[in-house]
PDB file of C-alpha atoms in Angstrom:
ATOM      1  CA  UNK Z   1     -18.980  58.956  -8.681  1.00 49.00           C
ATOM      2  CA  UNK Z   2     -19.291  60.434  -4.985  1.00 52.00           C
ATOM      3  CA  UNK Z   3     -18.838  58.475  -2.337  1.00 56.00           C
ATOM      4  CA  UNK Z   4     -20.532  59.002   0.829  1.00 62.00           C
ATOM      5  CA  UNK Z   5     -19.000  57.589   3.355  1.00 63.00           C
ATOM      6  CA  UNK Z   6     -19.739  54.199   2.738  1.00 72.00           C
ATOM      7  CA  UNK Z   7     -18.216  51.602   4.199  1.00 75.00           C
ATOM      8  CA  UNK Z   8     -18.691  48.993   1.485  1.00 79.00           C
ATOM      9  CA  UNK Z   9     -18.824  45.264   2.362  1.00 80.00           C
ATOM     10  CA  UNK Z  10     -17.751  44.303   5.789  1.00 80.00           C
ATOM     11  CA  UNK Z  11     -17.050  41.172   7.659  1.00 81.00           C
ATOM     12  CA  UNK Z  12     -19.816  40.681  10.014  1.00 75.00           C
ATOM     13  CA  UNK Z  13     -18.350  39.325  13.242  1.00 78.00           C
ATOM     14  CA  UNK Z  14     -20.019  35.958  14.480  1.00 77.00           C
ATOM     15  CA  UNK Z  15     -21.985  36.641  17.891  1.00 80.00           C
ATOM     16  CA  UNK Z  16     -25.327  36.044  19.513  1.00 78.00           C
ATOM     17  CA  UNK Z  17     -27.977  38.166  17.755  1.00 72.00           C
ATOM     18  CA  UNK Z  18     -30.371  40.320  19.665  1.00 74.00           C
ATOM     19  CA  UNK Z  19     -33.175  40.782  17.496  1.00 71.00           C
ATOM     20  CA  UNK Z  20     -33.256  36.814  16.506  1.00 70.00           C
ATOM     21  CA  UNK Z  21     -36.836  37.110  14.603  1.00 70.00           C
ATOM     22  CA  UNK Z  22     -35.674  39.910  12.625  1.00 70.00           C
ATOM     23  CA  UNK Z  23     -32.148  38.299  11.856  1.00 73.00           C
ATOM     24  CA  UNK Z  24     -34.389  34.975  10.789  1.00 74.00           C
ATOM     25  CA  UNK Z  25     -36.062  35.934   8.675  1.00 75.00           C
ATOM     26  CA  UNK Z  26     -33.660  38.756   6.711  1.00 78.00           C
ATOM     27  CA  UNK Z  27     -31.016  35.592   6.594  1.00 80.00           C
ATOM     28  CA  UNK Z  28     -33.541  33.356   5.729  1.00 82.00           C
ATOM     29  CA  UNK Z  29     -34.579  35.485   2.540  1.00 83.00           C
ATOM     30  CA  UNK Z  30     -31.096  36.295   1.650  1.00 84.00           C
ATOM     31  CA  UNK Z  31     -29.799  32.577   2.099  1.00 85.00           C
ATOM     32  CA  UNK Z  32     -32.924  31.908  -0.473  1.00 85.00           C
ATOM     33  CA  UNK Z  33     -31.511  34.133  -3.021  1.00 88.00           C
ATOM     34  CA  UNK Z  34     -28.157  32.917  -3.002  1.00 88.00           C
ATOM     35  CA  UNK Z  35     -29.201  29.164  -3.397  1.00 86.00           C
ATOM     36  CA  UNK Z  36     -32.041  29.886  -6.281  1.00 87.00           C
ATOM     37  CA  UNK Z  37     -28.424  32.171  -7.750  1.00 89.00           C
ATOM     38  CA  UNK Z  38     -26.697  29.236  -7.422  1.00 87.00           C
ATOM     39  CA  UNK Z  39     -28.921  26.953  -8.880  1.00 85.00           C
ATOM     40  CA  UNK Z  40     -29.352  28.811 -12.037  1.00 87.00           C
ATOM     41  CA  UNK Z  41     -26.122  29.358 -12.704  1.00 89.00           C
ATOM     42  CA  UNK Z  42     -24.724  26.091 -11.959  1.00 87.00           C
ATOM     43  CA  UNK Z  43     -27.828  23.811 -13.064  1.00 84.00           C
ATOM     44  CA  UNK Z  44     -27.598  21.808  -9.830  1.00 83.00           C
ATOM     45  CA  UNK Z  45     -30.348  21.319  -7.317  1.00 83.00           C
ATOM     46  CA  UNK Z  46     -29.996  22.949  -4.702  1.00 84.00           C
ATOM     47  CA  UNK Z  47     -31.841  22.711  -0.969  1.00 82.00           C
ATOM     48  CA  UNK Z  48     -32.016  23.822   2.436  1.00 82.00           C
ATOM     49  CA  UNK Z  49     -34.296  23.349   5.688  1.00 82.00           C
ATOM     50  CA  UNK Z  50     -34.217  25.966   8.458  1.00 82.00           C
ATOM     51  CA  UNK Z  51     -36.021  25.266  11.421  1.00 83.00           C
ATOM     52  CA  UNK Z  52     -37.360  28.145  14.117  1.00 79.00           C
ATOM     53  CA  UNK Z  53     -36.919  27.584  17.816  1.00 77.00           C
ATOM     54  CA  UNK Z  54     -40.809  28.091  17.970  1.00 77.00           C
ATOM     55  CA  UNK Z  55     -40.363  24.719  15.801  1.00 78.00           C
ATOM     56  CA  UNK Z  56     -41.600  26.348  12.675  1.00 82.00           C
ATOM     57  CA  UNK Z  57     -39.991  25.747   9.925  1.00 83.00           C
ATOM     58  CA  UNK Z  58     -39.126  27.083   6.232  1.00 78.00           C
ATOM     59  CA  UNK Z  59     -37.333  25.353   3.416  1.00 79.00           C
ATOM     60  CA  UNK Z  60     -36.101  26.098  -0.359  1.00 78.00           C
ATOM     61  CA  UNK Z  61     -35.882  23.533  -3.100  1.00 80.00           C
ATOM     62  CA  UNK Z  62     -35.050  23.380  -6.882  1.00 77.00           C
ATOM     63  CA  UNK Z  63     -36.657  21.990  -8.278  1.00 74.00           C
ATOM     64  CA  UNK Z  64     -37.799  19.451  -5.753  1.00 76.00           C
ATOM     65  CA  UNK Z  65     -37.684  18.541  -2.221  1.00 74.00           C
ATOM     66  CA  UNK Z  66     -37.997  14.581  -2.883  1.00 79.00           C
ATOM     67  CA  UNK Z  67     -35.108  14.604  -5.513  1.00 80.00           C
ATOM     68  CA  UNK Z  68     -33.149  16.450  -3.474  1.00 78.00           C
ATOM     69  CA  UNK Z  69     -33.398  14.338  -0.672  1.00 81.00           C
ATOM     70  CA  UNK Z  70     -32.890  11.232  -2.538  1.00 84.00           C
ATOM     71  CA  UNK Z  71     -30.027  12.404  -4.171  1.00 82.00           C
ATOM     72  CA  UNK Z  72     -28.582  12.737  -0.208  1.00 80.00           C
ATOM     73  CA  UNK Z  73     -29.928   9.851   0.607  1.00 83.00           C
ATOM     74  CA  UNK Z  74     -27.857   8.131  -2.469  1.00 85.00           C
ATOM     75  CA  UNK Z  75     -24.740   9.800  -1.885  1.00 82.00           C
ATOM     76  CA  UNK Z  76     -24.824   8.520   1.718  1.00 80.00           C
ATOM     77  CA  UNK Z  77     -25.118   5.607   0.982  1.00 79.00           C
ATOM     78  CA  UNK Z  78     -22.174   5.290  -1.862  1.00 75.00           C
ATOM     79  CA  UNK Z  79     -20.257   7.026   1.340  1.00 72.00           C
ATOM     80  CA  UNK Z  80     -20.942   3.915   3.052  1.00 67.00           C
ATOM     81  CA  UNK Z  81     -19.942   1.989  -0.020  1.00 62.00           C
ATOM     82  CA  UNK Z  82     -16.761   3.470  -0.535  1.00 64.00           C
ATOM     83  CA  UNK Z  83     -15.918   3.403   3.309  1.00 62.00           C
ATOM     84  CA  UNK Z  84     -16.989  -0.374   2.983  1.00 58.00           C
ATOM     85  CA  UNK Z  85     -14.507  -0.594  -0.255  1.00 56.00           C
ATOM     86  CA  UNK Z  86     -11.643   1.109   1.854  1.00 57.00           C
ATOM     87  CA  UNK Z  87     -11.787  -0.911   4.512  1.00 59.00           C
ATOM     88  CA  UNK Z  88     -11.629  -3.847   2.018  1.00 58.00           C
ATOM     89  CA  UNK Z  89      -8.735  -2.323   0.393  1.00 57.00           C
ATOM     90  CA  UNK Z  90      -6.351  -2.358   3.481  1.00 64.00           C
ATOM     91  CA  UNK Z  91      -7.549  -5.951   4.011  1.00 68.00           C
ATOM     92  CA  UNK Z  92      -6.767  -6.467   0.441  1.00 65.00           C
ATOM     93  CA  UNK Z  93      -3.355  -4.873   1.062  1.00 70.00           C
ATOM     94  CA  UNK Z  94      -3.089  -6.739   4.044  1.00 73.00           C
ATOM     95  CA  UNK Z  95      -3.262 -10.060   2.475  1.00 72.00           C
ATOM     96  CA  UNK Z  96      -0.979  -9.227   0.114  1.00 70.00           C
ATOM     97  CA  UNK Z  97       1.627  -8.589   2.491  1.00 75.00           C
ATOM     98  CA  UNK Z  98       0.876 -11.681   4.350  1.00 77.00           C
ATOM     99  CA  UNK Z  99       1.280 -13.563   0.983  1.00 78.00           C
ATOM    100  CA  UNK Z 100       4.703 -11.639   0.270  1.00 77.00           C
ATOM    101  CA  UNK Z 101       5.815 -12.750   3.458  1.00 83.00           C
ATOM    102  CA  UNK Z 102       4.343 -16.390   2.532  1.00 82.00           C
ATOM    103  CA  UNK Z 103       6.091 -16.601  -0.665  1.00 81.00           C
ATOM    104  CA  UNK Z 104       9.529 -15.177   1.023  1.00 82.00           C
ATOM    105  CA  UNK Z 105       9.433 -17.717   3.791  1.00 83.00           C
ATOM    106  CA  UNK Z 106       9.196 -20.385   0.851  1.00 80.00           C
ATOM    107  CA  UNK Z 107      11.559 -18.611  -1.239  1.00 79.00           C
ATOM    108  CA  UNK Z 108      14.443 -18.615   2.047  1.00 81.00           C
ATOM    109  CA  UNK Z 109      13.110 -22.378   1.998  1.00 79.00           C
ATOM    110  CA  UNK Z 110      13.789 -23.516  -1.062  1.00 74.00           C
ATOM    111  CA  UNK Z 111      17.301 -21.761  -1.104  1.00 73.00           C
ATOM    112  CA  UNK Z 112      18.217 -24.073   2.156  1.00 72.00           C
ATOM    113  CA  UNK Z 113      16.919 -26.868   0.439  1.00 70.00           C
ATOM    114  CA  UNK Z 114      19.107 -25.854  -2.883  1.00 66.00           C
ATOM    115  CA  UNK Z 115      22.211 -25.375  -0.240  1.00 65.00           C
ATOM    116  CA  UNK Z 116      21.507 -28.744   1.384  1.00 65.00           C
ATOM    117  CA  UNK Z 117      21.664 -30.085  -1.872  1.00 64.00           C
ATOM    118  CA  UNK Z 118      24.803 -28.443  -2.636  1.00 70.00           C
ATOM    119  CA  UNK Z 119      26.390 -29.733   0.393  1.00 72.00           C
ATOM    120  CA  UNK Z 120      25.403 -32.816  -0.356  1.00 74.00           C
ATOM    121  CA  UNK Z 121      26.641 -33.446  -3.790  1.00 77.00           C
ATOM    122  CA  UNK Z 122      29.847 -31.652  -2.480  1.00 75.00           C
ATOM    123  CA  UNK Z 123      30.527 -34.094   0.375  1.00 78.00           C
ATOM    124  CA  UNK Z 124      30.025 -36.571  -2.380  1.00 78.00           C
ATOM    125  CA  UNK Z 125      32.983 -34.986  -4.435  1.00 79.00           C
ATOM    126  CA  UNK Z 126      34.887 -35.029  -1.247  1.00 78.00           C
ATOM    127  CA  UNK Z 127      34.462 -38.570  -1.183  1.00 81.00           C
ATOM    128  CA  UNK Z 128      35.561 -39.099  -4.736  1.00 80.00           C
ATOM    129  CA  UNK Z 129      38.589 -36.780  -4.546  1.00 78.00           C
ATOM    130  CA  UNK Z 130      39.496 -38.895  -1.474  1.00 80.00           C
ATOM    131  CA  UNK Z 131      39.247 -42.557  -3.165  1.00 79.00           C
ATOM    132  CA  UNK Z 132      41.144 -40.973  -5.956  1.00 76.00           C
ATOM    133  CA  UNK Z 133      43.878 -39.743  -3.503  1.00 77.00           C
ATOM    134  CA  UNK Z 134      43.910 -43.193  -1.656  1.00 78.00           C
ATOM    135  CA  UNK Z 135      44.074 -45.073  -5.004  1.00 77.00           C
ATOM    136  CA  UNK Z 136      47.222 -42.587  -6.081  1.00 73.00           C
ATOM    137  CA  UNK Z 137      48.734 -43.140  -2.836  1.00 74.00           C
ATOM    138  CA  UNK Z 138      48.728 -46.788  -3.556  1.00 74.00           C
ATOM    139  CA  UNK Z 139      49.805 -46.748  -6.658  1.00 71.00           C
ATOM    140  CA  UNK Z 140      52.825 -44.251  -5.181  1.00 68.00           C
ATOM    141  CA  UNK Z 141      53.697 -47.046  -3.191  1.00 71.00           C
ATOM    142  CA  UNK Z 142      53.341 -49.958  -5.415  1.00 68.00           C
ATOM    143  CA  UNK Z 143      55.630 -48.320  -8.568  1.00 66.00           C
ATOM    144  CA  UNK Z 144      57.784 -46.170  -5.795  1.00 63.00           C
ATOM    145  CA  UNK Z 145      60.932 -48.025  -6.737  1.00 60.00           C
ATOM    146  CA  UNK Z 146      60.221 -48.662 -10.662  1.00 58.00           C
ATOM    147  CA  UNK Z 147      59.055 -45.171 -11.466  1.00 53.00           C
ATOM    148  CA  UNK Z 148      62.249 -42.412 -12.471  1.00 56.00           C
ATOM    149  CA  UNK Z 149      62.124 -38.786 -10.042  1.00 56.00           C
ATOM    150  CA  UNK Z 150      60.248 -36.834 -13.042  1.00 55.00           C
ATOM    151  CA  UNK Z 151      57.443 -39.046 -13.473  1.00 58.00           C
ATOM    152  CA  UNK Z 152      57.242 -39.374  -9.379  1.00 57.00           C
ATOM    153  CA  UNK Z 153      57.650 -36.065  -8.830  1.00 61.00           C
ATOM    154  CA  UNK Z 154      54.747 -35.438 -11.067  1.00 62.00           C
ATOM    155  CA  UNK Z 155      52.001 -37.814  -9.242  1.00 63.00           C
ATOM    156  CA  UNK Z 156      53.428 -36.249  -6.133  1.00 67.00           C
ATOM    157  CA  UNK Z 157      52.384 -32.824  -7.313  1.00 68.00           C
ATOM    158  CA  UNK Z 158      48.412 -34.374  -8.845  1.00 67.00           C
ATOM    159  CA  UNK Z 159      48.035 -35.912  -5.414  1.00 67.00           C
ATOM    160  CA  UNK Z 160      49.095 -32.944  -3.527  1.00 68.00           C
ATOM    161  CA  UNK Z 161      46.375 -30.715  -6.171  1.00 67.00           C
ATOM    162  CA  UNK Z 162      43.938 -33.502  -5.212  1.00 64.00           C
ATOM    163  CA  UNK Z 163      44.564 -32.945  -1.681  1.00 65.00           C
ATOM    164  CA  UNK Z 164      44.194 -29.083  -1.752  1.00 66.00           C
ATOM    165  CA  UNK Z 165      40.994 -29.232  -3.472  1.00 63.00           C
ATOM    166  CA  UNK Z 166      39.056 -31.623  -0.836  1.00 59.00           C
ATOM    167  CA  UNK Z 167      40.262 -28.908   1.865  1.00 58.00           C
TER     168      UNK Z 167
END
């Protein structure tokens, strides 16, 4: 095969075209061919509308323009619904975050009340231990002379243990 100095397909620089009338009709035909080819290959509905500066319109649609326009409007409607859904999702996430914070505050409140219950219980126990200690001290004074040394030592140790537990 002989190549006769062909440059092949080259990238066209985007710039203002001087001969717009010729360029419009060439590009319109090329665009129509590509749209038809795309429609045949993929089985999709394709449509485009071109407006000349003079106000004249040219269009290509496969199979009919009403069907393509209806699909376009349906997609636009679905996009707006999707955006609304996304916004409601963010609202749901915000509501979830608020609810999570509320639950955390409730847990802390329950923990505080449980601690106060525990504190109250501990105070009651302390009072009981102090009562036991005072009774033991009273018994110690009453029997100090009657009890042998070992038993006295034992009672004193019990009293000290109770004292340490109450501290």
